mmCIF file of C-alpha atoms in Angstrom:
data_model
loop_
_atom_site.group_PDB
_atom_site.id
_atom_site.type_symbol
_atom_site.label_atom_id
_atom_site.label_comp_id
_atom_site.label_asym_id
_atom_site.label_seq_id
_atom_site.Cartn_x
_atom_site.Cartn_y
_atom_site.Cartn_z
ATOM 1 C CA MET A 19 -19.686 20.524 -41.870
ATOM 2 C CA ASN A 20 -16.974 18.682 -39.955
ATOM 3 C CA TYR A 21 -13.455 20.025 -40.098
ATOM 4 C CA SER A 22 -10.442 18.055 -39.011
ATOM 5 C CA PHE A 23 -7.428 20.124 -38.166
ATOM 6 C CA ASP A 24 -3.779 19.235 -38.633
ATOM 7 C CA ALA A 25 -1.939 19.047 -35.312
ATOM 8 C CA GLU A 26 1.220 20.390 -36.969
ATOM 9 C CA ARG A 27 -0.186 23.867 -37.685
ATOM 10 C CA PRO A 28 -2.002 26.311 -35.410
ATOM 11 C CA ILE A 29 -5.776 26.008 -35.768
ATOM 12 C CA TYR A 30 -6.273 29.757 -36.264
ATOM 13 C CA ILE A 31 -4.038 29.624 -39.361
ATOM 14 C CA GLN A 32 -5.954 26.647 -40.750
ATOM 15 C CA ILE A 33 -9.263 28.469 -40.205
ATOM 16 C CA MET A 34 -7.812 31.589 -41.780
ATOM 17 C CA ASP A 35 -6.815 29.512 -44.825
ATOM 18 C CA ILE A 36 -10.297 27.964 -45.078
ATOM 19 C CA ILE A 37 -12.015 31.364 -44.942
ATOM 20 C CA LYS A 38 -9.503 32.825 -47.396
ATOM 21 C CA ASN A 39 -10.116 29.966 -49.828
ATOM 22 C CA ASN A 40 -13.874 30.471 -49.489
ATOM 23 C CA ILE A 41 -13.417 34.151 -50.334
ATOM 24 C CA ILE A 42 -11.182 33.412 -53.324
ATOM 25 C CA ARG A 43 -13.545 30.710 -54.644
ATOM 26 C CA GLY A 44 -16.439 33.146 -54.397
ATOM 27 C CA GLU A 45 -18.398 31.398 -51.662
ATOM 28 C CA TYR A 46 -18.273 34.748 -49.878
ATOM 29 C CA LYS A 47 -19.005 37.472 -52.429
ATOM 30 C CA PRO A 48 -17.190 40.838 -52.352
ATOM 31 C CA GLY A 49 -19.022 43.186 -50.003
ATOM 32 C CA SER A 50 -20.993 40.389 -48.348
ATOM 33 C CA LYS A 51 -21.163 40.000 -44.603
ATOM 34 C CA LEU A 52 -19.266 37.196 -42.910
ATOM 35 C CA PRO A 53 -21.065 35.031 -40.367
ATOM 36 C CA SER A 54 -20.636 36.227 -36.784
ATOM 37 C CA VAL A 55 -17.770 35.052 -34.594
ATOM 38 C CA ARG A 56 -20.229 32.935 -32.657
ATOM 39 C CA GLU A 57 -21.593 31.321 -35.824
ATOM 40 C CA LEU A 58 -18.090 30.614 -37.126
ATOM 41 C CA SER A 59 -16.952 29.171 -33.801
ATOM 42 C CA THR A 60 -19.955 26.829 -33.862
ATOM 43 C CA LEU A 61 -19.256 25.883 -37.482
ATOM 44 C CA PHE A 62 -15.589 25.097 -36.827
ATOM 45 C CA LYS A 63 -16.222 23.782 -33.288
ATOM 46 C CA VAL A 64 -13.510 25.977 -31.774
ATOM 47 C CA ASN A 65 -13.291 28.661 -29.131
ATOM 48 C CA PRO A 66 -14.526 32.092 -30.330
ATOM 49 C CA ASN A 67 -11.102 33.555 -29.482
ATOM 50 C CA THR A 68 -9.581 31.323 -32.164
ATOM 51 C CA ILE A 69 -12.001 32.779 -34.724
ATOM 52 C CA VAL A 70 -11.241 36.327 -33.587
ATOM 53 C CA LYS A 71 -7.530 35.678 -34.103
ATOM 54 C CA SER A 72 -8.124 34.267 -37.601
ATOM 55 C CA LEU A 73 -10.299 37.240 -38.570
ATOM 56 C CA TYR A 74 -7.716 39.670 -37.174
ATOM 57 C CA PHE A 75 -5.088 38.336 -39.577
ATOM 58 C CA LEU A 76 -7.502 38.281 -42.516
ATOM 59 C CA GLU A 77 -8.304 41.912 -41.788
ATOM 60 C CA ASN A 78 -4.595 42.748 -41.682
ATOM 61 C CA GLU A 79 -4.262 41.173 -45.133
ATOM 62 C CA GLY A 80 -7.103 43.389 -46.334
ATOM 63 C CA LEU A 81 -9.411 40.525 -47.315
ATOM 64 C CA ILE A 82 -12.059 41.572 -44.804
ATOM 65 C CA TYR A 83 -12.958 44.788 -43.049
ATOM 66 C CA THR A 84 -14.997 45.718 -40.006
ATOM 67 C CA ASP A 85 -18.038 47.933 -40.206
ATOM 68 C CA ARG A 86 -18.418 49.150 -36.638
ATOM 69 C CA THR A 87 -21.365 47.571 -34.865
ATOM 70 C CA ASN A 88 -22.466 45.815 -38.072
ATOM 71 C CA GLY A 89 -19.901 43.027 -38.408
ATOM 72 C CA LYS A 90 -17.178 41.961 -40.777
ATOM 73 C CA TYR A 91 -17.427 42.137 -44.547
ATOM 74 C CA ILE A 92 -15.495 40.845 -47.540
ATOM 75 C CA THR A 93 -13.389 43.454 -49.301
ATOM 76 C CA ASN A 94 -14.606 44.968 -52.551
ATOM 77 C CA ASP A 95 -11.002 45.336 -53.769
ATOM 78 C CA LYS A 96 -11.098 43.163 -56.886
ATOM 79 C CA ASP A 97 -7.336 43.573 -57.501
ATOM 80 C CA LEU A 98 -6.526 42.236 -54.037
ATOM 81 C CA LEU A 99 -8.898 39.313 -54.557
ATOM 82 C CA ARG A 100 -7.403 38.577 -57.978
ATOM 83 C CA ASN A 101 -3.835 38.714 -56.595
ATOM 84 C CA ASN A 102 -4.758 36.268 -53.828
ATOM 85 C CA LYS A 103 -6.392 33.964 -56.350
ATOM 86 C CA GLU A 104 -3.241 33.945 -58.491
ATOM 87 C CA GLN A 105 -1.132 32.991 -55.486
#
């Protein structure tokens, strides 16, 4: 999939928005594992550090969490997901 990014907004925020929308739309199911940083950087054709920054902010919002040594997962908090969907 080819993504074109808006030069007016930081790329990490645009990637964060894309991943967030995928979570809200159900493309990533609650409790499911996200692709690795390397896979996401290949998908978006950006530096892995950009992906790490996007995931950091998504984790701060509570939409994803890290399972040490196993990767990043989508939250199971249905209320949080519903609130984000309403916004």
